[in-house]
Amino acid sequence: GKPTVILAHTVKGYGLGPHFEGRNATHQMKKLTIGDLKEFRDYLRIPISDEQLDADPYRPPYYHPGFDAPEIAYLLERRRALGGAVPERRDGHQAVELPDAKSYEVAKRGSGKQMAATTMSFVRLLKDLLRDKKFGNRIVPIVPDESRTFGMDAFFPTAKIYSPAGQNYLSVDRDLVLAYKESPAGQLIHPGINEAGAVAVFTAAGTSYATHGIPLVPVYVFYSMFGFQRTGDAFWAAADQMTRGFIIGATAGRTTLTGEGLQHADGHSPLLASTNPAVLTYDPAYGYEIGHIVRAGLERMYGADSTDKNVMYYLTVYNEPIIQPAEPENLDIDGVIKGIYLLAPAKIDGPRTQILASGVSVPWALEAQRILADDWNVSADVWSVTSWNELRRDGLAAEEEAFLNPGQPGRVPFITQQLEGATGPIVAVTDYMKAVPDQIRQFVPNEFATLGADGFGFSDTRAAARRYFKNDTHSIVVKVLRILAATGEVEAGAPSYAIDRYKLLDVNAGTTGGAGGDA
């Protein structure tokens, strides 16, 4: 009547004979000779004759004792008593009624006069999705330890934190309006500082459509540095199990959380995420972009008409507050989803250039556009790149289609289509390593230069860090001038003059970004 533990002492290759058993070569041995097979049969007393083995040495027969055998009857009876085979993938599951369009309105409105980082834009959207009466109960928010950092403590009083035993202690924050509250009916998973456990929960919830026939939508929110770098193998296993859900890398970028040290300076998670075929990576700049990406993700992973559901969406969001703009009229929604759209056409005529930016660097690009026009009479278009990774995948897919269909007109990659007619050199900027925007270089006919944050990091203010990495507003301006000077479109001395004018070599002269750190 008590639990029993059986410790089975054995050796690698047990029962496979002297050529295999207990030898380090076991991993390299791929085939049994006919003699090995016969020894294996004799050792385990399997009732298969020499004649059956000799008939085809490469295809030995399987042995089954028959369903009346007491061993098989016992195993099947125990399996039935335990509720069936586990794990079991079920073809059919409950239909999912996706959220109403009004649930996305908060993302379209912007933040008005209030400043809000993209993290808060996402949390506000998630809050409204949780309120959706037909869909909200399917969402499983998972936060290892940073709920308050991300503004998700607002979920405590309503969604509550899941605990099968309830809350049996007084929380230290019990006097706060948004106090920690646990409940057996809680919806928020709060596993502590335990990224491995959080990914395990994410995988369990993200595969519940198949294991339990009940689709759930896990939303795992974490410091972006602590995702694919620490638990990348677990995300690979999640992909192998066909997990669906949202992975949110908050406090993203290499220069947005410099005060907490290099341990938090994520400059490469999009590259790590790109190695996982099931992960779609986005680096949105604004809340309205997040709204369209999340909606597209829900429709793809859980929509009735989707044919390619087994994916995970990775969104990087930032902790730098800005005025979140309302969604522009005639927004290129297809461009937002596929990876790039024209955000701000040039306002003057002059030497032409294109600035491609993603995430937190988009406001820097807009300021560079203004400086180039006011100080240098240079005309710059600004593009918001919501996904360098997806643009590259689309480009590679187009190349593969052309490769396998010689003589047929090749499909033009989406990035090439979007930039058709966009003249002048391209300067691409992110708060990540230069290798992130460099992913699209081969699909762009224009001269192409990248600005990013390579190296371990720089623990100072955001403005100083961006000046140190040379990916700030004035670095964009100088990079554009250098390329235009090389072709004679601006004066040859303009780049040197600009470096001195903007004190580009002085990290303390940087002005890009705010000091606020709240989500």
Short mmCIF file of C-alpha atoms in Angstrom, two decimals, residues 7-515:
data_model
loop_
_atom_site.label_atom_id
_atom_site.label_comp_id
_atom_site.label_asym_id
_atom_site.label_seq_id
_atom_site.Cartn_x
_atom_site.Cartn_y
_atom_site.Cartn_z
CA LEU A 7 16.13 0.83 -9.22
CA ALA A 8 17.05 -1.20 -12.30
CA HIS A 9 20.81 -1.74 -12.45
CA THR A 10 21.76 -2.52 -16.02
CA VAL A 11 24.33 -1.81 -18.70
CA LYS A 12 24.13 -0.01 -22.00
CA GLY A 13 23.25 -2.45 -24.77
CA TYR A 14 21.77 -4.96 -22.31
CA GLY A 15 20.93 -8.26 -23.97
CA LEU A 16 22.53 -7.44 -27.32
CA GLY A 17 25.48 -9.81 -26.88
CA PRO A 18 29.23 -9.44 -26.31
CA HIS A 19 29.80 -7.21 -29.36
CA PHE A 20 27.45 -4.56 -27.94
CA GLU A 21 26.80 -4.97 -24.24
CA GLY A 22 28.67 -2.51 -22.03
CA ARG A 23 30.89 -1.24 -24.83
CA ASN A 24 31.45 2.42 -25.63
CA ALA A 25 30.93 1.62 -29.29
CA THR A 26 27.21 1.05 -28.68
CA HIS A 27 26.21 4.40 -30.23
CA GLN A 28 28.20 3.70 -33.38
CA MET A 29 26.86 0.17 -33.93
CA LYS A 30 23.87 0.40 -36.22
CA LYS A 31 23.33 -3.21 -37.32
CA LEU A 32 23.25 -6.69 -35.77
CA THR A 33 24.84 -9.54 -37.69
CA ILE A 34 22.81 -12.73 -38.06
CA GLY A 35 24.95 -14.26 -35.30
CA ASP A 36 24.22 -11.29 -33.01
CA LEU A 37 20.52 -11.67 -33.73
CA LYS A 38 20.53 -15.34 -32.80
CA GLU A 39 22.41 -14.64 -29.54
CA PHE A 40 19.95 -11.89 -28.71
CA ARG A 41 17.04 -14.27 -29.42
CA ASP A 42 18.51 -17.01 -27.27
CA TYR A 43 19.38 -14.68 -24.38
CA LEU A 44 15.85 -13.26 -24.21
CA ARG A 45 14.20 -16.61 -25.11
CA ILE A 46 12.23 -15.20 -28.03
CA PRO A 47 10.38 -18.00 -29.90
CA ILE A 48 11.63 -17.29 -33.44
CA SER A 49 13.38 -20.07 -35.38
CA ASP A 50 16.76 -20.01 -37.17
CA GLU A 51 14.86 -20.56 -40.44
CA GLN A 52 12.82 -17.38 -39.90
CA LEU A 53 15.95 -15.35 -39.19
CA ASP A 54 17.94 -16.84 -42.08
CA ALA A 55 15.10 -16.17 -44.53
CA ASP A 56 15.95 -12.44 -44.62
CA PRO A 57 18.82 -11.29 -42.33
CA TYR A 58 17.91 -7.65 -42.98
CA ARG A 59 14.26 -7.97 -41.95
CA PRO A 60 13.93 -10.10 -38.84
CA PRO A 61 10.30 -10.73 -37.85
CA TYR A 62 8.56 -9.03 -34.95
CA TYR A 63 7.33 -11.20 -32.11
CA HIS A 64 3.99 -10.65 -30.39
CA PRO A 65 2.71 -13.16 -27.82
CA GLY A 66 -0.91 -12.55 -28.89
CA PHE A 67 -3.62 -10.46 -27.25
CA ASP A 68 -4.74 -13.47 -25.08
CA ALA A 69 -1.29 -13.63 -23.45
CA PRO A 70 -1.51 -12.73 -19.76
CA GLU A 71 1.26 -10.13 -20.12
CA ILE A 72 -0.59 -8.27 -22.90
CA ALA A 73 -3.95 -8.55 -21.13
CA TYR A 74 -2.39 -7.11 -17.97
CA LEU A 75 -0.78 -4.18 -19.79
CA LEU A 76 -3.98 -3.30 -21.65
CA GLU A 77 -6.05 -3.51 -18.48
CA ARG A 78 -3.68 -1.17 -16.63
CA ARG A 79 -3.68 1.24 -19.56
CA ARG A 80 -7.49 1.35 -19.52
CA ALA A 81 -7.52 1.93 -15.75
CA LEU A 82 -5.14 4.85 -16.18
CA GLY A 83 -7.41 6.54 -18.73
CA GLY A 84 -5.80 5.55 -22.03
CA ALA A 85 -2.45 6.00 -23.71
CA VAL A 86 -0.37 8.97 -22.57
CA PRO A 87 0.71 11.04 -24.37
CA GLU A 88 -2.05 10.75 -26.94
CA ARG A 89 -2.53 13.19 -29.80
CA ARG A 90 -6.18 13.72 -30.61
CA ASP A 91 -7.16 14.75 -34.10
CA GLY A 92 -10.30 16.58 -33.08
CA HIS A 93 -10.68 19.28 -30.44
CA GLN A 94 -13.14 21.89 -29.29
CA ALA A 95 -13.87 24.63 -31.79
CA VAL A 96 -12.27 27.95 -30.89
CA GLU A 97 -14.32 31.13 -31.24
CA LEU A 98 -11.72 33.82 -31.80
CA PRO A 99 -11.94 37.20 -30.06
CA ASP A 100 -14.28 39.92 -31.30
CA ALA A 101 -12.76 42.75 -33.31
CA LYS A 102 -13.46 45.15 -30.41
CA SER A 103 -10.90 43.27 -28.30
CA TYR A 104 -8.18 44.76 -30.53
CA GLU A 105 -9.42 48.35 -30.38
CA VAL A 106 -7.12 49.22 -27.46
CA ALA A 107 -4.12 48.50 -29.68
CA LYS A 108 -5.37 50.80 -32.44
CA ARG A 109 -6.08 53.79 -30.20
CA GLY A 110 -2.51 54.49 -29.15
CA SER A 111 -1.66 55.95 -25.75
CA GLY A 112 -2.90 59.50 -26.26
CA LYS A 113 -0.81 61.91 -24.20
CA GLN A 114 0.44 59.15 -21.90
CA MET A 115 3.78 57.51 -22.59
CA ALA A 116 3.80 53.73 -22.79
CA ALA A 117 6.37 51.17 -23.83
CA THR A 118 5.42 48.39 -26.23
CA THR A 119 5.39 46.04 -23.22
CA MET A 120 2.48 48.00 -21.74
CA SER A 121 0.78 48.14 -25.14
CA PHE A 122 0.91 44.36 -25.26
CA VAL A 123 -0.30 43.97 -21.65
CA ARG A 124 -3.27 46.26 -22.30
CA LEU A 125 -4.19 44.20 -25.36
CA LEU A 126 -3.83 40.98 -23.37
CA LYS A 127 -6.08 42.40 -20.65
CA ASP A 128 -8.86 43.03 -23.17
CA LEU A 129 -8.40 39.59 -24.74
CA LEU A 130 -8.75 38.03 -21.27
CA ARG A 131 -12.05 39.87 -20.88
CA ASP A 132 -13.47 38.36 -24.08
CA LYS A 133 -16.32 36.20 -22.76
CA LYS A 134 -16.01 33.46 -25.38
CA PHE A 135 -12.23 33.36 -25.70
CA GLY A 136 -10.56 34.85 -22.63
CA ASN A 137 -10.70 31.67 -20.53
CA ARG A 138 -8.41 29.92 -23.03
CA ILE A 139 -5.49 32.28 -22.38
CA VAL A 140 -2.76 31.06 -20.01
CA PRO A 141 -0.45 33.96 -19.02
CA ILE A 142 2.91 32.62 -17.77
CA VAL A 143 5.39 34.93 -16.00
CA PRO A 144 8.46 33.51 -14.22
CA ASP A 145 9.01 36.42 -11.85
CA GLU A 146 8.55 39.83 -13.41
CA SER A 147 4.77 40.43 -13.27
CA ARG A 148 5.11 43.83 -11.62
CA THR A 149 7.94 44.87 -13.94
CA PHE A 150 5.67 44.21 -16.91
CA GLY A 151 2.57 45.81 -15.38
CA MET A 152 0.87 42.40 -15.19
CA ASP A 153 0.09 42.70 -11.47
CA ALA A 154 -3.20 44.19 -12.72
CA PHE A 155 -4.22 40.58 -13.44
CA PHE A 156 -3.79 39.46 -9.81
CA PRO A 157 -7.20 40.52 -8.41
CA THR A 158 -9.25 39.20 -11.34
CA ALA A 159 -7.43 36.38 -13.16
CA LYS A 160 -5.56 35.37 -9.98
CA ILE A 161 -2.51 33.11 -9.79
CA TYR A 162 -3.09 29.38 -10.14
CA SER A 163 -2.33 27.29 -7.06
CA PRO A 164 -4.08 23.94 -6.58
CA ALA A 165 -4.04 24.41 -2.79
CA GLY A 166 -5.14 28.03 -2.84
CA GLN A 167 -3.35 30.72 -0.82
CA ASN A 168 -2.50 29.55 2.69
CA TYR A 169 -0.37 32.49 3.83
CA LEU A 170 -0.51 36.27 4.11
CA SER A 171 1.31 37.90 1.20
CA VAL A 172 3.76 40.68 2.02
CA ASP A 173 1.94 42.99 -0.42
CA ARG A 174 -1.54 42.28 0.98
CA ASP A 175 -2.21 45.98 1.68
CA LEU A 176 -1.76 46.91 -1.99
CA VAL A 177 -4.74 47.18 -4.33
CA LEU A 178 -2.99 44.80 -6.75
CA ALA A 179 -1.92 42.28 -4.11
CA TYR A 180 -0.66 38.77 -4.87
CA LYS A 181 -3.66 36.40 -4.90
CA GLU A 182 -3.54 32.64 -5.40
CA SER A 183 -6.54 30.43 -6.17
CA PRO A 184 -7.31 26.89 -7.41
CA ALA A 185 -9.28 28.65 -10.17
CA GLY A 186 -6.40 31.02 -11.01
CA GLN A 187 -5.50 31.69 -14.64
CA LEU A 188 -2.03 33.23 -14.30
CA ILE A 189 0.92 30.83 -13.94
CA HIS A 190 3.65 32.26 -11.70
CA PRO A 191 6.42 29.62 -11.42
CA GLY A 192 9.02 31.84 -9.73
CA ILE A 193 12.48 32.43 -11.18
CA ASN A 194 12.28 29.23 -13.16
CA GLU A 195 12.50 29.66 -16.93
CA ALA A 196 12.78 25.89 -17.52
CA GLY A 197 9.58 25.29 -15.56
CA ALA A 198 7.86 28.16 -17.37
CA VAL A 199 8.69 26.69 -20.80
CA ALA A 200 7.41 23.31 -19.57
CA VAL A 201 4.10 24.97 -18.61
CA PHE A 202 4.08 26.78 -21.97
CA THR A 203 4.54 23.45 -23.76
CA ALA A 204 1.84 21.71 -21.72
CA ALA A 205 -0.69 24.48 -22.36
CA GLY A 206 0.35 24.88 -25.99
CA THR A 207 -0.23 21.19 -26.75
CA SER A 208 -3.48 20.80 -24.77
CA TYR A 209 -5.43 21.01 -28.05
CA ALA A 210 -4.02 17.56 -28.86
CA THR A 211 -3.47 15.96 -25.44
CA HIS A 212 -6.80 16.99 -23.92
CA GLY A 213 -8.85 18.17 -26.89
CA ILE A 214 -9.06 21.63 -25.29
CA PRO A 215 -7.13 24.39 -27.10
CA LEU A 216 -5.39 26.80 -24.74
CA VAL A 217 -3.31 29.85 -25.70
CA PRO A 218 -0.14 30.12 -23.58
CA VAL A 219 1.39 33.60 -23.39
CA TYR A 220 4.85 33.33 -21.84
CA VAL A 221 6.32 36.74 -20.90
CA PHE A 222 9.96 37.04 -19.78
CA TYR A 223 13.09 39.17 -20.04
CA SER A 224 14.09 38.62 -23.66
CA MET A 225 17.66 37.62 -22.70
CA PHE A 226 16.29 34.76 -20.59
CA GLY A 227 14.34 33.08 -23.37
CA PHE A 228 16.09 31.48 -26.34
CA GLN A 229 19.53 31.92 -24.74
CA ARG A 230 18.66 30.02 -21.54
CA THR A 231 15.94 27.66 -22.70
CA GLY A 232 16.42 27.39 -26.46
CA ASP A 233 16.55 23.59 -26.34
CA ALA A 234 13.22 23.53 -24.49
CA PHE A 235 11.67 25.69 -27.23
CA TRP A 236 13.04 23.23 -29.80
CA ALA A 237 11.36 20.39 -27.89
CA ALA A 238 8.16 22.49 -27.78
CA ALA A 239 8.32 22.85 -31.56
CA ASP A 240 8.87 19.10 -31.91
CA GLN A 241 5.66 18.57 -29.91
CA MET A 242 3.79 21.02 -32.17
CA THR A 243 3.22 23.57 -29.42
CA ARG A 244 1.23 26.69 -30.26
CA GLY A 245 1.34 29.99 -28.39
CA PHE A 246 2.95 33.40 -27.89
CA ILE A 247 6.47 33.93 -26.56
CA ILE A 248 6.98 37.53 -25.43
CA GLY A 249 10.56 38.74 -24.97
CA ALA A 250 10.18 41.86 -22.83
CA THR A 251 12.87 44.39 -21.85
CA ALA A 252 14.20 43.64 -25.33
CA GLY A 253 17.22 45.17 -27.06
CA ARG A 254 20.84 45.63 -26.09
CA THR A 255 20.58 49.22 -24.84
CA THR A 256 17.18 49.49 -23.12
CA LEU A 257 18.07 47.90 -19.76
CA THR A 258 21.74 48.77 -19.45
CA GLY A 259 21.51 49.68 -15.76
CA GLU A 260 20.96 46.02 -14.85
CA GLY A 261 24.21 44.93 -16.48
CA LEU A 262 25.25 42.87 -19.46
CA GLN A 263 23.33 39.82 -18.21
CA HIS A 264 20.16 41.64 -19.35
CA ALA A 265 21.49 43.15 -22.61
CA ASP A 266 19.76 41.13 -25.33
CA GLY A 267 21.27 41.90 -28.72
CA HIS A 268 20.79 38.54 -30.40
CA SER A 269 17.58 36.70 -29.45
CA PRO A 270 16.10 37.15 -32.97
CA LEU A 271 19.11 35.27 -34.35
CA LEU A 272 18.72 32.45 -31.84
CA ALA A 273 14.98 32.30 -32.54
CA SER A 274 15.66 32.14 -36.29
CA THR A 275 17.23 28.69 -35.84
CA ASN A 276 13.85 27.26 -34.77
CA PRO A 277 11.71 26.49 -37.86
CA ALA A 278 8.47 26.73 -35.87
CA VAL A 279 9.09 30.24 -34.47
CA LEU A 280 7.89 33.40 -36.21
CA THR A 281 9.86 36.35 -34.81
CA TYR A 282 8.53 39.92 -34.75
CA ASP A 283 10.10 43.15 -33.49
CA PRO A 284 7.18 45.62 -33.45
CA ALA A 285 7.62 49.33 -32.82
CA TYR A 286 4.05 50.30 -31.93
CA GLY A 287 0.99 48.94 -30.17
CA TYR A 288 -1.13 48.88 -33.33
CA GLU A 289 1.48 46.66 -35.00
CA ILE A 290 1.28 44.30 -32.01
CA GLY A 291 -2.51 44.16 -32.35
CA HIS A 292 -2.37 43.03 -35.98
CA ILE A 293 0.44 40.52 -35.32
CA VAL A 294 -1.41 38.95 -32.37
CA ARG A 295 -4.64 38.76 -34.33
CA ALA A 296 -2.87 37.11 -37.28
CA GLY A 297 -1.17 34.70 -34.86
CA LEU A 298 -4.44 33.65 -33.24
CA GLU A 299 -6.05 33.14 -36.64
CA ARG A 300 -3.14 31.04 -37.86
CA MET A 301 -2.68 28.90 -34.74
CA TYR A 302 -6.35 28.49 -33.76
CA GLY A 303 -8.48 29.56 -36.73
CA ALA A 304 -10.75 26.99 -38.38
CA ASP A 305 -9.48 27.78 -41.89
CA SER A 306 -5.75 27.68 -41.11
CA THR A 307 -3.71 24.88 -42.70
CA ASP A 308 -0.38 25.55 -40.95
CA LYS A 309 -1.18 25.86 -37.25
CA ASN A 310 1.83 24.35 -35.49
CA VAL A 311 3.89 27.49 -34.95
CA MET A 312 4.86 29.81 -32.10
CA TYR A 313 4.98 33.61 -32.28
CA TYR A 314 7.94 35.38 -30.67
CA LEU A 315 7.40 39.12 -30.12
CA THR A 316 10.12 41.35 -28.70
CA VAL A 317 8.73 44.28 -26.69
CA TYR A 318 10.54 47.09 -24.91
CA ASN A 319 10.58 48.92 -21.58
CA GLU A 320 11.21 52.40 -23.03
CA PRO A 321 8.07 54.58 -22.80
CA ILE A 322 7.08 56.63 -25.86
CA ILE A 323 3.87 58.23 -27.06
CA GLN A 324 2.18 55.32 -28.79
CA PRO A 325 0.60 56.65 -32.01
CA ALA A 326 -2.89 55.70 -33.08
CA GLU A 327 -3.13 53.37 -36.06
CA PRO A 328 -2.67 55.39 -39.27
CA GLU A 329 -5.38 55.44 -41.90
CA ASN A 330 -4.81 53.05 -44.81
CA LEU A 331 -2.22 51.08 -42.83
CA ASP A 332 -0.48 48.42 -44.92
CA ILE A 333 -1.66 45.53 -42.72
CA ASP A 334 -0.24 42.94 -45.13
CA GLY A 335 3.14 44.64 -44.75
CA VAL A 336 2.87 44.59 -40.95
CA ILE A 337 2.22 40.83 -40.97
CA LYS A 338 4.77 39.93 -43.65
CA GLY A 339 7.54 42.07 -42.20
CA ILE A 340 7.84 45.60 -43.63
CA TYR A 341 5.72 48.63 -44.51
CA LEU A 342 6.35 52.28 -45.39
CA LEU A 343 5.80 54.22 -42.18
CA ALA A 344 6.80 57.79 -43.07
CA PRO A 345 7.47 58.89 -46.67
CA ALA A 346 9.98 61.70 -47.16
CA LYS A 347 8.57 65.22 -46.88
CA ILE A 348 11.12 67.03 -49.08
CA ASP A 349 12.88 66.58 -52.42
CA GLY A 350 16.61 66.03 -52.23
CA PRO A 351 19.20 63.26 -52.44
CA ARG A 352 17.27 60.07 -51.69
CA THR A 353 17.81 57.42 -49.03
CA GLN A 354 15.79 54.71 -47.29
CA ILE A 355 15.93 54.06 -43.53
CA LEU A 356 14.74 50.63 -42.35
CA ALA A 357 14.22 50.29 -38.60
CA SER A 358 12.56 47.89 -36.19
CA GLY A 359 11.27 47.96 -32.64
CA VAL A 360 12.65 50.63 -30.35
CA SER A 361 14.85 52.07 -33.13
CA VAL A 362 11.90 53.29 -35.24
CA PRO A 363 11.59 56.61 -33.33
CA TRP A 364 15.34 57.13 -33.81
CA ALA A 365 14.88 56.68 -37.57
CA LEU A 366 12.02 59.22 -37.62
CA GLU A 367 14.19 61.76 -35.79
CA ALA A 368 17.04 61.04 -38.23
CA GLN A 369 14.61 61.67 -41.10
CA ARG A 370 13.85 65.11 -39.63
CA ILE A 371 17.53 66.01 -39.08
CA LEU A 372 18.51 64.89 -42.58
CA ALA A 373 15.79 67.11 -44.05
CA ASP A 374 16.38 70.16 -41.83
CA ASP A 375 20.18 70.16 -41.67
CA TRP A 376 21.25 68.45 -44.91
CA ASN A 377 18.33 68.71 -47.37
CA VAL A 378 18.39 64.89 -47.71
CA SER A 379 15.12 63.09 -48.48
CA ALA A 380 14.62 59.90 -46.41
CA ASP A 381 11.76 57.40 -46.38
CA VAL A 382 11.32 55.53 -43.09
CA TRP A 383 10.14 51.91 -43.09
CA SER A 384 9.04 49.91 -40.08
CA VAL A 385 10.45 46.40 -40.28
CA THR A 386 8.27 44.23 -38.07
CA SER A 387 10.20 41.03 -38.90
CA TRP A 388 13.67 40.74 -40.39
CA ASN A 389 13.44 36.97 -39.84
CA GLU A 390 10.21 36.47 -41.78
CA LEU A 391 11.47 38.64 -44.65
CA ARG A 392 14.53 36.42 -44.90
CA ARG A 393 12.49 33.21 -44.79
CA ASP A 394 10.25 34.53 -47.54
CA GLY A 395 13.28 35.48 -49.63
CA LEU A 396 14.91 32.08 -49.18
CA ALA A 397 11.62 30.36 -50.06
CA ALA A 398 11.42 32.39 -53.28
CA GLU A 399 14.99 31.37 -54.16
CA GLU A 400 14.17 27.71 -53.47
CA GLU A 401 11.06 27.86 -55.69
CA ALA A 402 13.12 29.36 -58.53
CA PHE A 403 15.85 26.77 -58.02
CA LEU A 404 13.40 23.86 -58.33
CA ASN A 405 11.43 25.34 -61.25
CA PRO A 406 13.99 26.31 -63.89
CA GLY A 407 12.55 28.08 -66.90
CA GLN A 408 9.62 29.44 -64.92
CA PRO A 409 9.39 33.09 -63.85
CA GLY A 410 10.56 33.28 -60.24
CA ARG A 411 8.48 34.76 -57.44
CA VAL A 412 9.79 38.11 -56.23
CA PRO A 413 10.51 38.15 -52.46
CA PHE A 414 8.18 40.37 -50.44
CA ILE A 415 10.99 42.67 -49.28
CA THR A 416 12.00 43.23 -52.92
CA GLN A 417 8.39 43.97 -53.89
CA GLN A 418 7.96 46.48 -51.07
CA LEU A 419 11.15 48.36 -51.93
CA GLU A 420 10.48 48.44 -55.66
CA GLY A 421 10.87 52.06 -56.72
CA ALA A 422 12.50 53.03 -53.40
CA THR A 423 15.64 54.78 -54.62
CA GLY A 424 18.86 55.60 -52.88
CA PRO A 425 21.02 53.68 -50.42
CA ILE A 426 19.46 51.78 -47.52
CA VAL A 427 20.55 52.17 -43.91
CA ALA A 428 19.07 49.49 -41.65
CA VAL A 429 19.09 50.02 -37.88
CA THR A 430 18.09 47.93 -34.86
CA ASP A 431 18.96 47.58 -31.19
CA TYR A 432 20.33 44.13 -32.01
CA MET A 433 23.49 42.84 -33.62
CA LYS A 434 24.10 43.97 -37.19
CA ALA A 435 23.56 40.36 -38.27
CA VAL A 436 19.82 40.75 -37.57
CA PRO A 437 19.09 43.30 -40.33
CA ASP A 438 21.86 41.80 -42.47
CA GLN A 439 19.56 38.81 -42.98
CA ILE A 440 17.80 40.60 -45.85
CA ARG A 441 20.87 42.06 -47.59
CA GLN A 442 20.85 39.60 -50.53
CA PHE A 443 17.23 40.44 -51.43
CA VAL A 444 17.77 44.21 -51.66
CA PRO A 445 19.26 45.67 -54.88
CA ASN A 446 20.14 49.04 -53.27
CA GLU A 447 23.44 49.74 -51.54
CA PHE A 448 22.88 48.43 -48.02
CA ALA A 449 24.46 49.39 -44.68
CA THR A 450 23.58 48.24 -41.17
CA LEU A 451 23.77 49.82 -37.74
CA GLY A 452 23.36 47.71 -34.63
CA ALA A 453 24.69 46.79 -31.21
CA ASP A 454 27.49 44.23 -31.52
CA GLY A 455 29.53 43.28 -28.49
CA PHE A 456 28.73 42.52 -24.87
CA GLY A 457 27.20 45.85 -24.00
CA PHE A 458 27.78 49.12 -22.21
CA SER A 459 26.34 49.79 -18.75
CA ASP A 460 25.43 53.45 -18.88
CA THR A 461 22.38 55.50 -19.84
CA ARG A 462 20.44 54.45 -22.90
CA ALA A 463 21.61 57.53 -24.78
CA ALA A 464 25.26 56.83 -23.95
CA ALA A 465 24.97 53.14 -24.85
CA ARG A 466 23.44 53.96 -28.24
CA ARG A 467 26.15 56.53 -28.94
CA TYR A 468 28.75 53.92 -27.91
CA PHE A 469 27.34 51.32 -30.32
CA LYS A 470 26.79 53.95 -33.07
CA ASN A 471 23.20 52.94 -33.69
CA ASP A 472 21.59 56.15 -32.38
CA THR A 473 19.83 58.92 -34.31
CA HIS A 474 22.95 60.89 -35.21
CA SER A 475 24.79 57.74 -36.25
CA ILE A 476 21.97 57.08 -38.74
CA VAL A 477 22.42 60.62 -40.09
CA VAL A 478 26.18 60.28 -40.45
CA LYS A 479 25.93 56.83 -42.07
CA VAL A 480 23.51 58.20 -44.68
CA LEU A 481 25.78 61.17 -45.36
CA ARG A 482 28.84 58.94 -45.74
CA ILE A 483 27.16 56.81 -48.41
CA LEU A 484 25.75 59.83 -50.28
CA ALA A 485 29.13 61.58 -50.14
CA ALA A 486 30.79 58.55 -51.77
CA THR A 487 28.49 58.97 -54.79
CA GLY A 488 28.82 62.76 -54.89
CA GLU A 489 25.21 63.48 -53.87
CA VAL A 490 26.33 65.53 -50.86
CA GLU A 491 29.60 67.34 -50.29
CA ALA A 492 32.61 65.13 -49.62
CA GLY A 493 33.31 66.81 -46.29
CA ALA A 494 29.76 66.45 -44.96
CA PRO A 495 30.31 63.20 -42.99
CA SER A 496 33.40 64.52 -41.16
CA TYR A 497 31.67 67.81 -40.40
CA ALA A 498 28.60 65.92 -39.09
CA ILE A 499 30.75 63.72 -36.82
CA ASP A 500 32.20 66.85 -35.21
CA ARG A 501 28.89 68.71 -35.13
CA TYR A 502 27.03 65.92 -33.37
CA LYS A 503 30.04 64.87 -31.21
CA LEU A 504 29.61 61.33 -32.46
CA LEU A 505 32.78 60.10 -30.74
CA ASP A 506 31.64 61.31 -27.30
CA VAL A 507 29.38 58.78 -25.57
CA ASN A 508 28.23 61.46 -23.14
CA ALA A 509 26.87 63.56 -26.02
CA GLY A 510 24.23 61.01 -27.00
CA THR A 511 20.62 62.17 -26.89
CA THR A 512 18.70 59.17 -28.27
CA GLY A 513 16.00 57.75 -26.01
CA GLY A 514 14.48 58.55 -22.66
CA ALA A 515 15.63 57.69 -19.16
#
